[in-house]
CSV table of C-alpha atoms and ligand atoms in Angstrom, one decimal:
chain,number,residue,atom,x,y,z
A,2,MET,CA,33.0,287.6,116.3
A,3,ILE,CA,35.6,286.6,113.8
A,4,ASP,CA,34.3,286.0,110.3
A,5,HIS,CA,35.7,282.5,109.6
A,6,ARG,CA,36.3,281.0,106.2
A,7,THR,CA,33.8,278.2,105.6
A,8,LEU,CA,35.0,274.6,105.0
A,9,ARG,CA,32.7,272.0,103.6
A,10,VAL,CA,32.7,268.8,105.6
A,11,ALA,CA,31.3,265.6,104.0
A,12,LEU,CA,30.5,262.8,106.4
A,13,LEU,CA,30.4,259.2,105.1
A,14,GLY,CA,28.4,257.1,107.5
A,15,ALA,CA,25.9,257.9,110.3
A,16,GLY,CA,26.2,254.8,112.4
A,17,SER,CA,27.4,254.6,116.0
A,18,VAL,CA,30.3,256.9,115.5
A,19,GLY,CA,29.2,258.9,112.5
A,20,SER,CA,25.8,260.0,114.0
A,21,GLN,CA,27.7,261.3,117.1
A,22,VAL,CA,30.2,263.2,114.9
A,23,ALA,CA,27.3,264.8,113.0
A,24,ARG,CA,25.5,265.8,116.2
A,25,LEU,CA,28.7,267.3,117.7
A,26,LEU,CA,29.5,269.2,114.5
A,27,LEU,CA,26.0,270.6,114.4
A,28,GLU,CA,25.8,271.4,118.2
A,29,HIS,CA,29.3,272.8,118.7
A,30,GLY,CA,29.8,274.6,115.5
A,31,ASP,CA,30.9,277.9,117.1
A,32,ASP,CA,33.4,276.3,119.5
A,33,LEU,CA,34.9,274.2,116.6
A,34,ALA,CA,35.2,277.3,114.5
A,35,GLU,CA,37.1,279.1,117.2
A,36,ARG,CA,39.5,276.1,117.6
A,37,SER,CA,40.0,275.4,114.0
A,38,GLY,CA,39.9,278.9,112.5
A,39,ALA,CA,37.2,277.8,110.0
A,40,SER,CA,33.5,277.5,110.0
A,41,LEU,CA,32.8,273.8,109.5
A,42,GLU,CA,29.7,273.3,107.4
A,43,LEU,CA,28.3,269.8,107.4
A,44,SER,CA,27.5,269.5,103.7
A,45,GLY,CA,25.9,266.1,103.8
A,46,ILE,CA,25.9,262.6,105.3
A,47,LEU,CA,26.2,259.5,103.2
A,48,VAL,CA,24.1,256.5,104.3
A,49,ARG,CA,22.9,253.3,102.7
A,50,ASP,CA,19.3,253.7,103.7
A,51,LEU,CA,17.7,257.2,104.1
A,52,ASP,CA,14.9,255.8,106.2
A,53,ALA,CA,16.9,253.6,108.6
A,54,PRO,CA,16.2,254.3,112.3
A,55,ARG,CA,19.0,256.2,113.9
A,56,ASP,CA,20.0,256.7,117.6
A,57,VAL,CA,20.6,260.4,116.9
A,58,GLU,CA,18.0,262.5,115.1
A,59,LEU,CA,19.8,264.1,112.1
A,60,PRO,CA,18.4,266.7,109.7
A,61,ARG,CA,16.8,264.7,107.0
A,62,GLU,CA,17.9,267.1,104.2
A,63,LEU,CA,21.6,266.3,105.1
A,64,LEU,CA,21.2,262.5,104.4
A,65,THR,CA,22.1,261.3,100.9
A,66,THR,CA,23.0,258.1,99.0
A,67,ASP,CA,24.9,260.1,96.3
A,68,ALA,CA,28.5,259.6,97.3
A,69,GLU,CA,30.2,261.2,94.3
A,70,ASN,CA,28.2,264.4,94.5
A,71,LEU,CA,28.9,264.7,98.3
A,72,ILE,CA,32.6,264.0,98.1
A,73,VAL,CA,33.6,266.1,95.2
A,74,GLY,CA,33.7,269.7,96.4
A,75,ALA,CA,34.2,268.9,100.0
A,76,ASP,CA,37.3,270.3,101.9
A,77,ILE,CA,37.3,267.6,104.5
A,78,VAL,CA,35.8,264.1,104.1
A,79,ILE,CA,35.2,262.0,107.2
A,80,GLU,CA,34.9,258.3,106.5
A,81,LEU,CA,33.0,256.4,109.1
A,82,MET,CA,31.4,253.7,107.0
A,83,GLY,CA,33.8,250.9,107.9
A,84,GLY,CA,34.8,248.0,105.6
A,85,ILE,CA,37.1,248.0,102.6
A,86,GLU,CA,34.8,248.9,99.7
A,87,PRO,CA,33.4,251.4,98.9
A,88,ALA,CA,35.3,253.2,101.7
A,89,ARG,CA,38.6,252.8,99.9
A,90,THR,CA,37.3,254.2,96.6
A,91,HIS,CA,35.6,257.1,98.4
A,92,ILE,CA,38.7,258.1,100.3
A,93,LEU,CA,40.8,258.0,97.1
A,94,THR,CA,38.2,260.1,95.3
A,95,ALA,CA,38.3,262.6,98.2
A,96,LEU,CA,42.1,262.9,98.2
A,97,ASN,CA,42.2,263.2,94.4
A,98,SER,CA,39.7,266.0,94.5
A,99,GLY,CA,41.8,268.0,97.1
A,100,ALA,CA,40.1,267.1,100.3
A,101,ASP,CA,41.8,266.1,103.6
A,102,VAL,CA,40.5,262.8,105.0
A,103,VAL,CA,39.7,261.7,108.5
A,104,THR,CA,38.9,258.0,109.1
A,105,GLY,CA,38.4,255.5,111.9
A,106,ASN,CA,38.7,252.6,109.6
A,107,LYS,CA,41.4,250.3,111.0
A,108,ALA,CA,40.5,247.4,108.6
A,109,LEU,CA,41.0,249.6,105.6
A,110,LEU,CA,44.2,251.2,106.8
A,111,ALA,CA,45.7,247.8,107.8
A,112,ALA,CA,45.0,246.4,104.4
A,113,HIS,CA,45.4,249.5,102.1
A,114,GLY,CA,47.2,252.1,104.2
A,115,ALA,CA,50.2,252.4,101.9
A,116,GLU,CA,48.0,253.1,98.9
A,117,ILE,CA,46.0,255.7,100.7
A,118,PHE,CA,49.0,257.4,102.2
A,119,ASP,CA,50.7,257.5,98.8
A,120,ALA,CA,47.7,259.0,97.2
A,121,ALA,CA,47.6,261.7,100.0
A,122,ASP,CA,51.4,262.4,99.4
A,123,GLN,CA,50.8,262.8,95.7
A,124,VAL,CA,48.4,265.7,96.3
A,125,GLY,CA,49.8,267.0,99.5
A,126,ALA,CA,46.7,266.2,101.5
A,127,SER,CA,46.4,264.7,105.0
A,128,VAL,CA,44.9,261.5,106.2
A,129,SER,CA,44.2,261.4,109.9
A,130,TYR,CA,43.1,258.3,111.8
A,131,GLU,CA,43.2,258.8,115.6
A,132,ALA,CA,39.9,256.9,116.0
A,133,ALA,CA,41.3,253.8,114.2
A,134,VAL,CA,43.2,252.6,117.3
A,135,ALA,CA,41.9,252.5,120.8
A,136,GLY,CA,38.8,254.7,120.2
A,137,ALA,CA,38.9,257.8,122.3
A,138,ILE,CA,42.5,257.4,123.5
A,139,PRO,CA,45.0,259.8,121.9
A,140,ILE,CA,47.7,257.4,120.7
A,141,ILE,CA,48.2,258.1,117.0
A,142,ARG,CA,49.1,261.8,117.4
A,143,PRO,CA,51.4,261.1,120.4
A,144,LEU,CA,53.3,258.5,118.2
A,145,LYS,CA,53.3,260.7,115.1
A,146,ASP,CA,53.9,264.1,116.7
A,147,SER,CA,54.7,264.3,120.4
A,148,LEU,CA,57.2,261.4,120.2
A,149,ALA,CA,58.6,262.2,116.8
A,150,GLY,CA,61.9,263.2,118.4
A,151,ASP,CA,62.3,260.0,120.3
A,152,ARG,CA,62.9,256.3,119.4
A,153,ILE,CA,60.1,253.9,120.2
A,154,VAL,CA,61.3,250.6,121.5
A,155,ARG,CA,58.1,248.8,122.4
A,156,ILE,CA,54.4,249.3,122.4
A,157,PHE,CA,52.1,246.8,124.2
A,158,GLY,CA,48.7,246.9,125.6
A,159,ILE,CA,45.0,246.1,125.3
A,160,VAL,CA,43.5,247.5,122.1
A,161,ASN,CA,40.4,245.4,121.8
A,162,GLY,CA,37.6,246.4,124.2
A,163,SER,CA,35.1,243.5,123.6
A,164,THR,CA,37.6,240.7,124.3
A,165,ASN,CA,38.8,242.6,127.3
A,166,PHE,CA,35.2,242.8,128.5
A,167,ILE,CA,34.8,239.0,128.0
A,168,LEU,CA,38.1,238.1,129.8
A,169,ASP,CA,37.3,240.5,132.6
A,170,LYS,CA,33.9,239.0,133.1
A,171,MET,CA,35.4,235.6,133.3
A,172,ASP,CA,38.1,236.7,135.7
A,173,ARG,CA,36.0,238.9,138.1
A,174,GLU,CA,32.6,237.0,138.0
A,175,GLY,CA,33.8,233.5,137.3
A,176,LEU,CA,31.7,233.2,134.1
A,177,SER,CA,32.3,230.7,131.4
A,178,ALA,CA,33.6,232.0,128.0
A,179,GLU,CA,30.1,231.3,126.5
A,180,GLU,CA,28.3,233.3,129.2
A,181,ALA,CA,30.7,236.2,129.0
A,182,GLN,CA,30.5,236.3,125.2
A,183,ARG,CA,26.7,236.2,125.3
A,184,ILE,CA,26.6,239.3,127.6
A,185,ALA,CA,29.1,241.1,125.3
A,186,THR,CA,26.9,240.3,122.3
A,187,ASP,CA,23.7,241.5,124.1
A,188,LEU,CA,25.4,244.8,125.0
A,189,GLY,CA,26.5,245.2,121.3
A,190,TYR,CA,30.2,245.1,122.2
A,191,LEU,CA,31.2,242.7,119.5
A,192,GLU,CA,31.6,243.5,115.8
A,193,ALA,CA,28.8,242.4,113.4
A,194,ASP,CA,31.3,239.5,112.6
A,195,PRO,CA,32.4,238.5,116.1
A,196,THR,CA,35.4,236.5,114.8
A,197,LEU,CA,37.0,239.9,114.1
A,198,ASP,CA,37.2,240.5,117.8
A,199,LEU,CA,37.4,236.9,119.2
A,200,GLU,CA,40.1,235.7,116.8
A,201,GLY,CA,42.2,238.8,117.2
A,202,TYR,CA,41.9,240.3,113.7
A,203,ASP,CA,40.7,243.7,115.1
A,204,ALA,CA,43.6,243.8,117.5
A,205,ALA,CA,46.0,242.7,114.8
A,206,GLN,CA,44.9,245.5,112.5
A,207,LYS,CA,45.5,248.0,115.3
A,208,ALA,CA,48.9,246.5,116.0
A,209,ALA,CA,49.9,246.8,112.4
A,210,ILE,CA,48.9,250.5,112.4
A,211,LEU,CA,50.8,251.2,115.6
A,212,ALA,CA,53.9,249.3,114.5
A,213,SER,CA,54.0,251.0,111.1
A,214,LEU,CA,53.8,254.4,112.8
A,215,ALA,CA,56.2,253.6,115.7
A,216,PHE,CA,58.9,251.9,113.6
A,217,HIS,CA,58.6,253.9,110.3
A,218,THR,CA,58.0,250.6,108.5
A,219,GLU,CA,55.0,249.3,106.5
A,220,VAL,CA,53.7,246.3,108.4
A,221,ALA,CA,51.4,244.1,106.3
A,222,MET,CA,48.7,242.1,108.1
A,223,GLU,CA,50.2,238.8,107.1
A,224,HIS,CA,53.3,239.7,109.1
A,225,VAL,CA,51.3,240.2,112.3
A,226,HIS,CA,51.3,237.0,114.5
A,227,ARG,CA,47.7,236.6,115.6
A,228,GLU,CA,46.1,234.4,118.2
A,229,GLY,CA,42.6,235.1,119.6
A,230,ILE,CA,40.8,234.2,122.9
A,231,GLU,CA,38.8,231.2,121.5
A,232,SER,CA,41.0,228.7,123.4
A,233,ILE,CA,40.8,230.6,126.8
A,234,THR,CA,38.7,228.6,129.3
A,235,ALA,CA,37.4,229.4,132.7
A,236,ASP,CA,39.9,226.8,134.0
A,237,MET,CA,42.8,228.7,132.5
A,238,ILE,CA,41.5,232.0,134.0
A,239,GLU,CA,41.2,230.3,137.4
A,240,GLY,CA,44.7,228.8,137.1
A,241,ALA,CA,46.1,232.2,136.2
A,242,ARG,CA,44.4,233.7,139.2
A,243,ARG,CA,45.9,231.1,141.5
A,244,ALA,CA,49.3,231.9,140.2
A,245,GLY,CA,48.8,235.7,140.7
A,246,PHE,CA,48.1,236.5,137.0
A,247,VAL,CA,45.2,237.7,134.9
A,248,ILE,CA,44.8,236.8,131.2
A,249,LYS,CA,44.6,239.7,128.7
A,250,LEU,CA,44.6,239.8,124.9
A,251,LEU,CA,47.7,241.9,124.2
A,252,ALA,CA,49.1,243.6,121.2
A,253,VAL,CA,52.9,243.7,121.3
A,254,CYS,CA,55.0,245.7,118.8
A,255,GLU,CA,58.7,245.7,119.6
A,256,ARG,CA,62.2,246.2,118.1
A,257,LEU,CA,64.3,243.1,118.2
A,258,PRO,CA,68.0,244.1,118.3
A,259,GLY,CA,70.2,242.2,115.9
A,260,ALA,CA,72.1,239.4,117.6
A,261,ASP,CA,74.4,236.5,116.3
A,262,GLY,CA,74.5,237.9,112.8
A,263,GLU,CA,70.8,238.8,112.7
A,264,ASP,CA,69.7,242.3,111.5
A,265,GLU,CA,67.6,244.5,113.6
A,266,SER,CA,63.9,243.6,113.1
A,267,ILE,CA,60.5,244.2,114.6
A,268,SER,CA,58.0,241.8,116.0
A,269,VAL,CA,54.3,242.5,115.8
A,270,ARG,CA,52.0,240.1,117.6
A,271,VAL,CA,48.6,239.6,119.2
A,272,TYR,CA,47.9,236.8,121.7
A,273,PRO,CA,46.3,236.2,125.1
A,274,ALA,CA,49.0,236.5,127.7
A,275,LEU,CA,49.5,236.3,131.5
A,276,ILE,CA,50.0,239.7,133.2
A,277,SER,CA,50.9,240.0,136.9
A,278,ARG,CA,47.9,241.1,139.0
A,279,ASP,CA,50.1,243.9,140.2
A,280,HIS,CA,50.6,245.3,136.7
A,281,PRO,CA,48.5,248.4,135.7
A,282,LEU,CA,47.2,246.5,132.7
A,283,ALA,CA,45.6,244.0,135.1
A,284,THR,CA,43.3,246.8,136.3
A,285,VAL,CA,42.0,247.6,132.9
A,286,HIS,CA,38.4,246.4,133.2
A,287,GLY,CA,35.4,246.1,131.0
A,288,GLY,CA,35.6,247.5,127.5
A,289,ASN,CA,38.5,249.8,128.2
A,290,ASN,CA,41.8,249.9,126.4
A,291,ALA,CA,45.3,250.8,127.7
A,292,VAL,CA,48.5,251.1,125.7
A,293,PHE,CA,52.1,251.3,127.1
A,294,VAL,CA,54.7,253.0,124.9
A,295,GLU,CA,58.3,252.6,125.8
A,296,ALA,CA,60.6,255.2,124.2
A,297,GLU,CA,64.3,255.5,124.6
A,298,ALA,CA,64.4,259.0,126.0
A,299,ALA,CA,60.8,259.4,127.4
A,300,GLY,CA,60.8,256.0,129.1
A,301,PRO,CA,57.5,254.2,129.7
A,302,LEU,CA,54.2,256.1,129.0
A,303,MET,CA,50.7,254.8,129.6
A,304,PHE,CA,47.6,255.8,127.7
A,305,TYR,CA,44.3,254.6,129.1
A,306,GLY,CA,40.5,255.1,128.4
A,307,ALA,CA,37.5,254.2,126.3
A,308,GLY,CA,38.6,252.0,123.4
A,309,ALA,CA,35.2,252.2,121.6
A,310,GLY,CA,31.7,253.7,121.8
A,311,GLY,CA,30.0,256.1,119.5
A,312,VAL,CA,30.4,259.4,121.3
A,313,GLN,CA,33.8,258.5,122.8
A,314,THR,CA,35.2,257.7,119.4
A,315,ALA,CA,33.6,260.8,117.9
A,316,SER,CA,35.9,262.8,120.2
A,317,ALA,CA,39.0,261.4,118.4
A,318,VAL,CA,37.4,262.0,115.0
A,319,LEU,CA,36.6,265.6,115.8
A,320,GLY,CA,40.2,266.3,117.0
A,321,ASP,CA,41.4,265.1,113.6
A,322,VAL,CA,38.8,267.3,111.9
A,323,VAL,CA,40.0,270.4,113.7
A,324,SER,CA,43.6,269.6,112.7
A,325,ALA,CA,42.6,269.1,109.1
A,326,ALA,CA,40.7,272.3,109.1
A,327,ARG,CA,43.7,274.2,110.5
A,328,ARG,CA,45.9,272.7,107.8
A,329,HIS,CA,43.4,273.6,105.1
A,330,ILE,CA,43.4,277.2,106.4
A,331,ALA,CA,47.1,277.5,106.8
A,332,GLY,CA,47.9,275.8,103.5
A,333,GLY,CA,51.0,273.7,102.8
A,334,VAL,CA,51.2,270.0,102.5
A,335,GLY,CA,49.9,267.5,105.0
A,336,VAL,CA,52.5,265.6,107.1
A,337,GLY,CA,52.8,262.2,105.4
A,338,GLU,CA,53.5,258.8,106.9
A,339,SER,CA,57.1,257.8,107.2
A,340,ALA,CA,58.2,254.3,106.1
A,341,ARG,CA,61.9,255.2,105.8
A,342,GLN,CA,63.2,252.4,107.9
A,343,SER,CA,61.6,249.3,106.2
A,344,LEU,CA,62.6,247.0,109.1
A,345,PRO,CA,62.0,243.3,108.5
A,346,THR,CA,59.3,241.6,110.5
A,347,ALA,CA,60.6,238.7,112.5
A,348,GLU,CA,58.9,235.3,112.7
A,349,ILE,CA,57.3,234.6,116.1
A,350,GLY,CA,60.0,232.0,116.8
A,351,ARG,CA,62.5,234.8,117.4
A,352,ILE,CA,60.8,236.5,120.3
A,353,THR,CA,61.9,235.8,123.9
A,354,THR,CA,59.6,236.0,126.9
A,355,ARG,CA,58.6,233.9,129.9
A,356,TYR,CA,56.1,231.1,129.6
A,357,GLN,CA,53.7,229.2,131.8
A,358,ILE,CA,53.2,225.5,130.7
A,359,THR,CA,50.4,223.5,132.2
A,360,LEU,CA,50.6,219.7,131.8
A,361,GLU,CA,48.3,216.9,132.8
A,362,VAL,CA,50.5,214.0,133.7
A,363,SER,CA,50.4,210.5,135.0
A,364,ASP,CA,50.6,210.6,138.8
A,365,GLU,CA,53.6,208.3,139.3
A,366,GLN,CA,57.3,208.4,140.4
A,367,GLY,CA,59.9,209.8,138.0
A,368,VAL,CA,57.5,212.1,136.1
A,369,LEU,CA,59.1,215.3,137.3
A,370,ALA,CA,62.6,214.0,136.5
A,371,THR,CA,61.5,213.1,132.9
A,372,ILE,CA,59.9,216.5,132.4
A,373,ALA,CA,63.0,218.3,133.8
A,374,GLY,CA,65.2,216.3,131.4
A,375,ILE,CA,63.1,217.3,128.4
A,376,LEU,CA,63.2,221.0,129.4
A,377,ASN,CA,66.9,220.8,129.9
A,378,ASP,CA,67.5,219.2,126.5
A,379,GLY,CA,65.4,221.9,124.9
A,380,GLY,CA,67.4,224.7,126.5
A,381,VAL,CA,64.3,225.9,128.5
A,382,SER,CA,65.0,226.6,132.1
A,383,ALA,CA,62.2,226.3,134.7
A,384,ALA,CA,61.8,229.1,137.3
A,385,THR,CA,58.9,227.5,139.2
A,386,VAL,CA,57.2,224.1,139.2
A,387,GLU,CA,54.0,223.3,141.0
A,388,GLN,CA,52.2,220.0,141.1
A,389,THR,CA,48.6,219.5,142.1
A,390,VAL,CA,46.2,216.6,142.1
A,391,ASP,CA,42.5,217.5,141.8
A,392,ASP,CA,39.4,215.8,143.2
A,393,GLU,CA,39.1,213.6,140.1
A,394,GLY,CA,42.7,212.4,140.5
A,395,THR,CA,44.1,214.4,137.6
A,396,ALA,CA,47.7,215.4,138.3
A,397,ARG,CA,48.8,218.7,136.9
A,398,ILE,CA,52.2,220.3,136.7
A,399,VAL,CA,52.4,224.0,136.1
A,400,ILE,CA,55.9,225.2,135.0
A,401,GLY,CA,56.9,228.8,134.9
A,402,THR,CA,59.9,229.2,132.7
A,403,HIS,CA,62.7,231.8,132.7
A,404,ARG,CA,63.0,233.8,129.5
A,405,ALA,CA,63.2,231.5,126.5
A,406,ARG,CA,63.2,231.8,122.8
A,407,GLU,CA,59.7,231.0,121.4
A,408,GLN,CA,61.2,228.5,118.9
A,409,ALA,CA,63.0,226.6,121.7
A,410,LEU,CA,59.9,226.7,123.8
A,411,SER,CA,57.6,225.4,121.1
A,412,ASP,CA,60.0,222.6,120.2
A,413,THR,CA,60.2,221.6,123.8
A,414,VAL,CA,56.4,221.7,124.2
A,415,ALA,CA,56.2,219.4,121.2
A,416,ARG,CA,58.6,216.9,122.8
A,417,LEU,CA,56.7,217.1,126.1
A,418,ALA,CA,53.4,216.4,124.3
A,419,GLN,CA,55.0,213.2,122.8
A,420,SER,CA,56.4,212.0,126.2
A,421,ASP,CA,54.9,208.9,127.8
A,422,VAL,CA,54.5,210.7,131.1
A,423,VAL,CA,52.5,213.7,129.7
A,424,GLU,CA,48.8,212.9,129.1
A,425,ARG,CA,47.9,216.4,127.7
A,426,VAL,CA,49.5,219.8,127.3
A,427,ALA,CA,46.6,221.8,128.9
A,428,SER,CA,47.9,225.2,128.0
A,429,VAL,CA,50.9,227.3,127.1
A,430,LEU,CA,50.7,231.0,127.9
A,431,ARG,CA,53.2,233.7,127.4
A,432,VAL,CA,53.9,236.0,130.4
A,433,GLU,CA,54.2,239.7,129.5
A,434,GLY,CA,54.7,243.0,131.2
A,435,GLU,CA,57.8,242.1,133.3
B,19,NDP,P1,28.2,251.4,111.9
B,19,NDP,O1,28.1,250.1,111.2
B,19,NDP,O2,27.4,251.7,113.1
B,19,NDP,O3,27.8,252.6,110.8
B,19,NDP,C1,28.2,252.5,109.4
B,19,NDP,C2,27.5,253.7,108.7
B,19,NDP,O4,28.0,253.7,107.4
B,19,NDP,C3,26.0,253.5,108.6
B,19,NDP,O5,25.4,254.8,108.7
B,19,NDP,C4,25.8,253.0,107.2
B,19,NDP,O6,24.6,253.5,106.6
B,19,NDP,C5,26.9,253.6,106.4
B,19,NDP,N1,27.4,252.8,105.3
B,19,NDP,C6,28.0,251.6,105.4
B,19,NDP,N2,28.2,251.1,104.2
B,19,NDP,C7,27.7,252.0,103.3
B,19,NDP,C8,27.6,252.1,101.9
B,19,NDP,N3,28.1,251.1,101.1
B,19,NDP,N4,27.1,253.2,101.4
B,19,NDP,C9,26.6,254.2,102.1
B,19,NDP,N5,26.7,254.2,103.5
B,19,NDP,C10,27.2,253.1,104.1
B,19,NDP,O7,29.7,251.7,112.1
B,19,NDP,P2,30.5,252.4,113.3
B,19,NDP,O8,30.0,253.8,113.4
B,19,NDP,O9,30.4,251.5,114.5
B,19,NDP,O10,32.0,252.4,112.8
B,19,NDP,C11,32.4,253.3,111.8
B,19,NDP,C12,33.9,253.2,111.7
B,19,NDP,O11,34.6,253.6,112.9
B,19,NDP,C13,34.4,251.8,111.4
B,19,NDP,O12,35.5,251.8,110.5
B,19,NDP,C14,34.8,251.3,112.7
B,19,NDP,O13,35.8,250.3,112.7
B,19,NDP,C15,35.4,252.5,113.3
B,19,NDP,N6,35.4,252.5,114.8
B,19,NDP,C16,34.2,252.3,115.5
B,19,NDP,C17,34.2,252.3,116.9
B,19,NDP,C18,32.9,252.0,117.6
B,19,NDP,O14,33.0,252.0,118.8
B,19,NDP,N7,31.8,251.8,117.0
B,19,NDP,C19,35.4,252.6,117.6
B,19,NDP,C20,36.6,252.9,116.8
B,19,NDP,C21,36.5,252.9,115.5
B,19,NDP,P3,23.1,253.0,107.2
B,19,NDP,O15,23.0,253.7,108.5
B,19,NDP,O16,22.1,253.6,106.2
B,19,NDP,O17,23.1,251.6,107.3
B,20,HSE,N1,35.5,245.8,118.1
B,20,HSE,C1,36.4,246.9,118.6
B,20,HSE,C2,36.7,246.6,120.0
B,20,HSE,C3,35.7,248.2,118.5
B,20,HSE,O1,36.1,245.7,120.7
B,20,HSE,O2,37.7,247.2,120.5
B,20,HSE,C4,36.6,249.4,118.6
B,20,HSE,O3,37.6,249.4,117.6
C-alpha cells in the first residue's frame, strides 16, 4: 500500500449535498486516495446548528461552528452552504490561506465569480464548481478542458430540475400549474425560496456561468434575459401538445455573429419555449437536466442526467476534490478562468428565432386579412395559421412564424394587441431546437 501524503479537507455545510460528500469521503477514503494520490482527511464540517437532525449520521466530533479555525490550515475547502454570505468570505479566506476551493454555489459564482476567480489567480489556487450547473452532469469540465481546443457556438438546454418536473407533470398528467407545483414542493424539489426556480433566477445563474466559460467573457446576471414559468398555464401546455410541441424552461447561450455593422456579441437568456416533441429535450422528464453544446469542430454534443439531489451532486463535488488534491500534490498554479474575449451581451431584441402567437379574436369576416396585414407591415412572416372556435364560442388564431427578429416580433405583437379584431394576445412563445 502506498503511503500517501495527507491533505486536510474542510467541509462547509452538511445539508443535502454536504452530508453526502462527508459520507462518501469517510466511506471511500482508500479509493479516493488511490485516485488522487493523497490521503484526504476530513478535518471538520461547518454547520449552523450542531444539534440539527441530519439525513446522514456524521461523527459528532467533526461538526463545528468555528469557521475560521476550520478553514485556516486546510488544503482543500469544500463550500456547500449556499447563499452569498458568509460563503463568499469563507471562500476568500480559504484562497488567501493557500487552500484550493470546491463549491456548488451557483448563486455566489453568478454574483461574485470574478472576484473569487481573481483571488484564486493572485495566489495560484484553483476554484472548481462542477456541481454548480446541472448537478451530477459533467458539463463544466468538458467546457473548460475537453473542449478547450474548440470554439463553442451555442449551448442550450434544461438546467433547472424543479421547473422541468412541474412542466413535465402538467404535460404528461394534465395537471394544473398549482397542482404540479404543490407536488414539487411536497417532494422538496423547489428551493427554500421557490421564486428562485419558478421565476428563472436559478436557471439564469447557471446560464451566466455556462456563457462565461464558453465564450471567455464575464457575464453579469443583469445581462441575462430571464423569464420564468409563472405565466405557463395548462391551456398553453395543451395548445403546445396539439401543435406537436412541449414547453420547457430553456437556458440559451449563443454567439451572435456581427451583421450590418454590428460587432460579434453573445446572447444569454432563459425562458419557457416550445420544443418539438421529436427533439431529444422533449424526452427529458421529471427533475432531470440536459444540456446541448454546439462546437465548431465537435458539432452537437448532449449531456444528460440528474440535475440535482444530494448524493448525485456529491459525485460532481468529489470529482472536483480529487482534481484539487492532484493539483495540490503535483504543485504549480491552478488553471484560472479565461475572460480574454469580453464579448458584449446583446439585448433580447437582437435574437432571431421562430415564434408561436396565440390570439383570441372576434369571429367575423376580414379578421384574418387584418392580422395578415399587421404581420406583413411588421416584417414578420407567417409559416402556419390555424383558426379554431371552442365550445364557448371563443375564436382563436394560432400563428407559427418563420424566423424573425425578437424586436420586430414584439413590435408586431404590440400592434396586434391594439387591433380592433384582436380581443386578447393569449400567448407568445419562442420555438427553439430547430
Ligand atoms: P442545504 O440548505 O441542504 O445545506 C446547507 C448547509 O450549510 C447546512 O448544513 C447548514 O447548516 C450549513 N450552513 C448554511 N449557512 C451556514 C452558516 N451561516 N454557517 C454555518 N453553516 C451554514 O443546502 P444544499 O446541500 O441543498 O446545497 C448546498 C449548495 O449546493 C448550494 O450552493 C446549492 O445551490 C448547491 N447545489 C445543491 C443541489 C441540491 O440538489 N441540493 C444541486 C446542485 C447544487 P445546518 O445544517 O446546521 O443548518
Ligand atoms: N433548484 C435547483 C433545480 C437545484 O431545481 O434545478 C439544483 O441546482
